Short mmCIF file of C-alpha atoms in Angstrom, two decimals:
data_model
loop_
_atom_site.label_atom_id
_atom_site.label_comp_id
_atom_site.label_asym_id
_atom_site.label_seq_id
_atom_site.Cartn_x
_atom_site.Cartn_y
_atom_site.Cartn_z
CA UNK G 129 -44.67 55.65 -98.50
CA UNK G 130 -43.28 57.24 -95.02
CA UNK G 131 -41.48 55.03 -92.90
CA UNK G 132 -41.78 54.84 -88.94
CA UNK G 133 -38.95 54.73 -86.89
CA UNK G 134 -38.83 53.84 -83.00
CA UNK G 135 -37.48 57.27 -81.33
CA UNK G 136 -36.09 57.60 -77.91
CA UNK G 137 -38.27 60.69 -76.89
CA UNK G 138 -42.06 61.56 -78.38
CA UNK G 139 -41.67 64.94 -80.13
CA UNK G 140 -44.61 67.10 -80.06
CA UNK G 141 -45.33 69.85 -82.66
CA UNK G 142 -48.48 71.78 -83.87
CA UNK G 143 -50.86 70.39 -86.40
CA UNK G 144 -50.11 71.37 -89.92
CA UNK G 145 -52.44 70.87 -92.27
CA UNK G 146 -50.39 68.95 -94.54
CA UNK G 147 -49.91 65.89 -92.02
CA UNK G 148 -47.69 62.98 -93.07
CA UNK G 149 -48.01 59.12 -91.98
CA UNK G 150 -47.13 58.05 -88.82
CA UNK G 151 -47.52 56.62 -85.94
CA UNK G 152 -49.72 57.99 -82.54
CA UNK G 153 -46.87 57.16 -80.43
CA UNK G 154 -43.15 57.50 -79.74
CA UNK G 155 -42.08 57.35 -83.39
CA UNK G 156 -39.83 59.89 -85.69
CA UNK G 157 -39.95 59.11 -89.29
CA UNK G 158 -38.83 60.19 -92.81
CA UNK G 159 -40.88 61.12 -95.83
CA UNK G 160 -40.25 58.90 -98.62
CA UNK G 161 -37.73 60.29 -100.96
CA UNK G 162 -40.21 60.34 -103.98
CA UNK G 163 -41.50 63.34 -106.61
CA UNK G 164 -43.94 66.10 -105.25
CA UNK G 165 -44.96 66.47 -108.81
CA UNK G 166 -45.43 62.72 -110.15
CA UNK G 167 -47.75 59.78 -108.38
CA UNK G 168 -45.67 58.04 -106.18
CA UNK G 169 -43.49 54.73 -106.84
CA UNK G 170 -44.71 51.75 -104.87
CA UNK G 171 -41.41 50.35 -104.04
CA UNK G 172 -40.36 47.04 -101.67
CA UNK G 173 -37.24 47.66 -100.04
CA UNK G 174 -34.71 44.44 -100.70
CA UNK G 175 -31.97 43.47 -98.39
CA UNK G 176 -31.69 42.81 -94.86
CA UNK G 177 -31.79 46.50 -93.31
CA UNK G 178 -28.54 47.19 -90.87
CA UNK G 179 -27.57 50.31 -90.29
CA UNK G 180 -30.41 52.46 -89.50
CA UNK G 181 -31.20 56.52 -89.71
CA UNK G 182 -32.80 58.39 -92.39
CA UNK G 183 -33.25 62.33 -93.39
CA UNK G 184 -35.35 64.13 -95.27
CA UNK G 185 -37.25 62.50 -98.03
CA UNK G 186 -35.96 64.24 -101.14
CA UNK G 187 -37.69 64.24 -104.07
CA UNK G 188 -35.93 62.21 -106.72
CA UNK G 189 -36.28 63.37 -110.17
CA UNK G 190 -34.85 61.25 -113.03
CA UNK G 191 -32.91 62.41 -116.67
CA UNK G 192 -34.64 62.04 -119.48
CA UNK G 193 -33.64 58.45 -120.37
CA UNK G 194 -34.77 55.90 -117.17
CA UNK G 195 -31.75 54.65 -115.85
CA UNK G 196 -31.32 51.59 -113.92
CA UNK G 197 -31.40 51.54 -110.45
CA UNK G 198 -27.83 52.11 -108.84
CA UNK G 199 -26.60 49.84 -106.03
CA UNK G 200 -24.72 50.10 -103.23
CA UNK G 201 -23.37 48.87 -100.13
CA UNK G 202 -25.32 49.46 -97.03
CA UNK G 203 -23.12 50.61 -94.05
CA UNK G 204 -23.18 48.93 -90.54
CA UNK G 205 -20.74 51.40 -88.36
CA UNK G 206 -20.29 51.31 -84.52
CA UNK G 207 -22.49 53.76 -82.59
CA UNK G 208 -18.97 55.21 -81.44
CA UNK G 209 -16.63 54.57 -84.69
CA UNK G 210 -16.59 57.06 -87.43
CA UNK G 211 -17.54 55.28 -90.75
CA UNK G 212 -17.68 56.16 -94.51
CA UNK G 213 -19.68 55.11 -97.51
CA UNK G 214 -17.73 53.91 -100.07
CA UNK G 215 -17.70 56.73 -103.31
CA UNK G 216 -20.33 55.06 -106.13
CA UNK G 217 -20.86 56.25 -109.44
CA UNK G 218 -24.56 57.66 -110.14
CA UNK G 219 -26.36 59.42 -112.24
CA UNK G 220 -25.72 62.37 -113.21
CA UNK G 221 -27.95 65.56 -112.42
CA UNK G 222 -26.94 69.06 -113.97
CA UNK G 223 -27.14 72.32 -111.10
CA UNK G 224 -30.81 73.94 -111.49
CA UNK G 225 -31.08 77.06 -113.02
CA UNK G 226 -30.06 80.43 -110.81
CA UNK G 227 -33.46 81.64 -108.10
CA UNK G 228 -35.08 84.31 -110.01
CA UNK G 229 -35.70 85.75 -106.41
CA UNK G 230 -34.76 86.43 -102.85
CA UNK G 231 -34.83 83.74 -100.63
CA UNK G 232 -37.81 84.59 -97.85
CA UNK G 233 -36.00 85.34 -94.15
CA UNK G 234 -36.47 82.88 -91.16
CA UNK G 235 -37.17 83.58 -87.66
CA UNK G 236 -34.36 80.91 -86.38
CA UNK G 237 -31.83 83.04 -86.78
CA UNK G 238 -29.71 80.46 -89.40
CA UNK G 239 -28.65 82.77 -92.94
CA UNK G 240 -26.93 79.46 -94.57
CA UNK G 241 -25.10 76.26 -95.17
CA UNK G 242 -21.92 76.99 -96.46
CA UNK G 243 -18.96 74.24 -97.66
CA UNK G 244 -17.96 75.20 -101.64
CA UNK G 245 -15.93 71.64 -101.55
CA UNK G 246 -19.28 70.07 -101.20
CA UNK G 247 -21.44 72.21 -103.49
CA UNK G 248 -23.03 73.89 -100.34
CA UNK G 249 -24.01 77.42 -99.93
CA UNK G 250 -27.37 77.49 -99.69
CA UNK G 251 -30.00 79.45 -98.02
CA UNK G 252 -32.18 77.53 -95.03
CA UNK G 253 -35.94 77.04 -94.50
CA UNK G 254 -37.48 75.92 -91.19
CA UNK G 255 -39.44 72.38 -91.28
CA UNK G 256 -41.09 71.22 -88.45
CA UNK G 257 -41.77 67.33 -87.18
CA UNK G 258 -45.64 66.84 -88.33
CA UNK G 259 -47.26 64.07 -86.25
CA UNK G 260 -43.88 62.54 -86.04
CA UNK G 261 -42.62 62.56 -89.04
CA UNK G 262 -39.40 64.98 -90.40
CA UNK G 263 -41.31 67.37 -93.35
CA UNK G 264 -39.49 67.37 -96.31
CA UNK G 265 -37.69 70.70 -97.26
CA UNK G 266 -40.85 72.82 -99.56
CA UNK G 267 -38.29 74.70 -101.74
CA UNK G 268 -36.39 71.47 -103.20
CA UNK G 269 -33.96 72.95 -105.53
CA UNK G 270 -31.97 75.64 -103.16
CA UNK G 271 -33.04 75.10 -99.14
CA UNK G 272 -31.71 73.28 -96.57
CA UNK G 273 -34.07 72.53 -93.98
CA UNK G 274 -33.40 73.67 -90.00
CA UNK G 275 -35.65 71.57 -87.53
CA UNK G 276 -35.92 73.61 -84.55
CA UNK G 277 -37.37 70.52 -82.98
CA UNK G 278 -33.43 69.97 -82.13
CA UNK G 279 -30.88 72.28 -80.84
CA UNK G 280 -29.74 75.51 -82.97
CA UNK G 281 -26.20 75.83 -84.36
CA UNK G 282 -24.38 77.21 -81.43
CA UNK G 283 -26.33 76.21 -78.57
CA UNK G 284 -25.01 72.97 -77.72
CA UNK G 285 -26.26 69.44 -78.68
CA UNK G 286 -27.03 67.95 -82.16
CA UNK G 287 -28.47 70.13 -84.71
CA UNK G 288 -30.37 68.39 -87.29
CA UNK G 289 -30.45 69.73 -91.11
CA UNK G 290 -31.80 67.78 -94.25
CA UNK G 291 -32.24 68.65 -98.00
CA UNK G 292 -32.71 66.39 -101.13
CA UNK G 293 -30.42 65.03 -103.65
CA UNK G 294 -32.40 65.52 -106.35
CA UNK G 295 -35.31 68.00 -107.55
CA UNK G 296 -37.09 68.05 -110.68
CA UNK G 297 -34.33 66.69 -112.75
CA UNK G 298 -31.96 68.94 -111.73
CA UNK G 299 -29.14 68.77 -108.27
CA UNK G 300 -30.68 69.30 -105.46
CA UNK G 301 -28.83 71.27 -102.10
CA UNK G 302 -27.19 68.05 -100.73
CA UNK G 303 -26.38 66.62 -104.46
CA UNK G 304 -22.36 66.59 -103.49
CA UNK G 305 -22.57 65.62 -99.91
CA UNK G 306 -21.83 62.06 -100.56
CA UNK G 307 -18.74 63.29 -100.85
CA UNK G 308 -17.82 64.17 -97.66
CA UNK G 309 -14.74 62.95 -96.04
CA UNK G 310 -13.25 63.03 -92.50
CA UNK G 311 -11.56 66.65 -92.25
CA UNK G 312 -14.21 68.09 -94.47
CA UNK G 313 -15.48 71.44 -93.00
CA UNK G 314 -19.04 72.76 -93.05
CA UNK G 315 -20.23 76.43 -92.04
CA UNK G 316 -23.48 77.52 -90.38
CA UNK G 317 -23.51 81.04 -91.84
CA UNK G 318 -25.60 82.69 -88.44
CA UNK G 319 -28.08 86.04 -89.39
CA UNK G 320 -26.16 87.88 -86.77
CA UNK G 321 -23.10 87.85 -89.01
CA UNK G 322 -21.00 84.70 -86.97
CA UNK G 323 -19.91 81.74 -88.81
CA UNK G 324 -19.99 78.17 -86.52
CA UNK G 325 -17.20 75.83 -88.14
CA UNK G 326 -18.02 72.14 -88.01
CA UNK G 327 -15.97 68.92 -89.20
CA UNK G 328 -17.27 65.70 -90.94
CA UNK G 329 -16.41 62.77 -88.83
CA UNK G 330 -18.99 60.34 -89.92
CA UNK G 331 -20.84 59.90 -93.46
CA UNK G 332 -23.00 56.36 -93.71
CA UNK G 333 -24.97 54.82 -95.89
CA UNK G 334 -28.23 53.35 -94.47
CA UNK G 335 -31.11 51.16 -95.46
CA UNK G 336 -34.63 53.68 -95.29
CA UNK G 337 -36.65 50.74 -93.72
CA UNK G 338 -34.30 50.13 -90.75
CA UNK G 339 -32.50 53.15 -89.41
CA UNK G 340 -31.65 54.05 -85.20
CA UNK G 341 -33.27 57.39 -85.45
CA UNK G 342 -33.47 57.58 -81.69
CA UNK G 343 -29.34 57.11 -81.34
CA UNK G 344 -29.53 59.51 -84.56
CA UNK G 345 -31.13 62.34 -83.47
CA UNK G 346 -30.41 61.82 -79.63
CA UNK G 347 -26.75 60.27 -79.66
CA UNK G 348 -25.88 59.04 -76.25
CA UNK G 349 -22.24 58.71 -77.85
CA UNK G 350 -21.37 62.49 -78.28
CA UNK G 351 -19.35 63.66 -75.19
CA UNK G 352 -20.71 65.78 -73.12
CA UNK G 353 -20.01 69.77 -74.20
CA UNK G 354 -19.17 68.62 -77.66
CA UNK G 355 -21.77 70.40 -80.29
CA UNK G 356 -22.94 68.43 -83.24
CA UNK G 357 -24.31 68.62 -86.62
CA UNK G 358 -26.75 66.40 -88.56
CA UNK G 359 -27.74 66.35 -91.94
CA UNK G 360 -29.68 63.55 -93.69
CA UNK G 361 -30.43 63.00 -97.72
CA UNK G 362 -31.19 60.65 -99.94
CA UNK G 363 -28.96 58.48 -101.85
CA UNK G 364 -28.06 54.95 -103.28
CA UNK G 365 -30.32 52.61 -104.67
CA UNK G 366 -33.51 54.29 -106.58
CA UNK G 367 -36.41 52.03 -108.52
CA UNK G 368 -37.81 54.14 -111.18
CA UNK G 369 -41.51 54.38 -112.38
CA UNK G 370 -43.30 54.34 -115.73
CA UNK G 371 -43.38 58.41 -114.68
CA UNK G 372 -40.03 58.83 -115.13
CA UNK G 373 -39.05 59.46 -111.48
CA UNK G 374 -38.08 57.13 -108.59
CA UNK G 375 -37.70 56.58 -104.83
CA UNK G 376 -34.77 56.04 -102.89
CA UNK G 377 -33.93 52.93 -101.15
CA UNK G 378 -31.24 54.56 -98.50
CA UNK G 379 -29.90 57.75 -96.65
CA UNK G 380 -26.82 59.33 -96.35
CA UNK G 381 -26.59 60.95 -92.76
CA UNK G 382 -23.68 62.68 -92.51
CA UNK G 383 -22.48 64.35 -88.82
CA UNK G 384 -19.90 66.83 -88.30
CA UNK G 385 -18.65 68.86 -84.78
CA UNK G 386 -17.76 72.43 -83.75
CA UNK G 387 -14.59 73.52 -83.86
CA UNK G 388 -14.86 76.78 -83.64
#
């Protein structure tokens, strides 16, 4: 199920008829990273939660044969010190078969996420925050979702992204981004033809039941000037079901800043 999160600022949106769980009040939370397709797996989290911030639920879609669940070390980083989740072995997902079609224009002005060391270049979709909660990206095999909730690419401030891990059995847009390391670059492909360069600094692991998504999503570290991007999946630990498909336990948020 959807977990709340105590925010630093109440985010208001329009009503969309597809409304999530949440709370009524100053609250930002994360769908849970289960199938669109299957019932849902009622999961207890284990572990004392730490480190706390959590993207976009992705849908988690198992192989054929249920594998156990995977574990992993939950981060606890300073708000101010870059930190890294250590590289775990996992399951493997093959790439989903090639879009038959065009991917539909948005009115945010964002063509793509580009970074071929991490498997990105993919096209982005706008999600919204629905009664306080992030919406999971619709298209879960090939878009990366833009809240425009947060700052654009190129505007200053932190600009959040978030795409799943896994979709239908297959790698979803942020399958690789586990990988990232400090130094790794990331391009916001712009639909005016400019290309904003960012660097990873910070890639952590945390628990889905206790994340800062307040210091996440606000950061009262980042200097002032300094631009900032976001980008939250699923990862670690999953419980499968009897279906075949599972929910995450934890999030990978991984942040990166301009340099050019």
């Amino acid at each position: 199920m959807p977990t709340d999160f105590t925010g630093a600022k109440r985010i208001t949106r329009r009503t969309r008829a597809s409304a999530l769980v949440s709370t009524a009040v100053i609250f930002i939370s994360v769908a849970a990273c289960s199938s669109d397709r299957q019932p849902e797996v009622t999961v207890a989290p284990t572990g004392s939660a730490t480190a706390t911030a959590t993207g976009t639920a992705t849908s988690t879609p198992t192989p054929t044969e249920t594998p156990k669940p995977i574990p992993t070390t939950v981060g606890t980083p300073q708000a101010a010190t870059p930190a890294f989740v250590a590289s775990t072995g996992k399951t493997y997902f093959p790439p989903p078969p090639p879009r038959e079609t065009a991917p539909p224009a948005n009115n945010v002005g964002i063509a793509r996420v580009y970074a071929p060391n991490l498997g990105l270049d993919h096209y982005v979709e706008v999600d919204n925050i629905i009664n306080n909660e992030m919406e999971s990206p619709r298209d879960g095999s090939y878009a990366v979702g833009f809240y425009p909730d947060f700052d654009r690419p190129g505007a200053g401030g932190n600009s959040v992204f978030s795409a799943h891990e896994t979709w239908n059995h297959f790698q979803g847009p942020f399958y690789q981004l586990v990988g990232a390391k400090a130094g790794d670059e990331i391009t916001i492909v712009m639909s005016d033809g400019r290309n904003l360069r960012y660097r990873v600094f910070s890639n952590v692991r945390y628990e889905v039941d206790s994340m800062p998504m307040a210091e996440i999503l606000w950061p009262t570290k980042r200097p002032k000037g300094e631009e900032w991007l976001t980008m939250f999946t699923c990862g670690g630990r999953i419980v499968y079901g009897t279906n075949g498909f599972g929910e995450y336990l934890d999030r990978d948020v991984i942040i990166a800043k301009r340099i050019q």
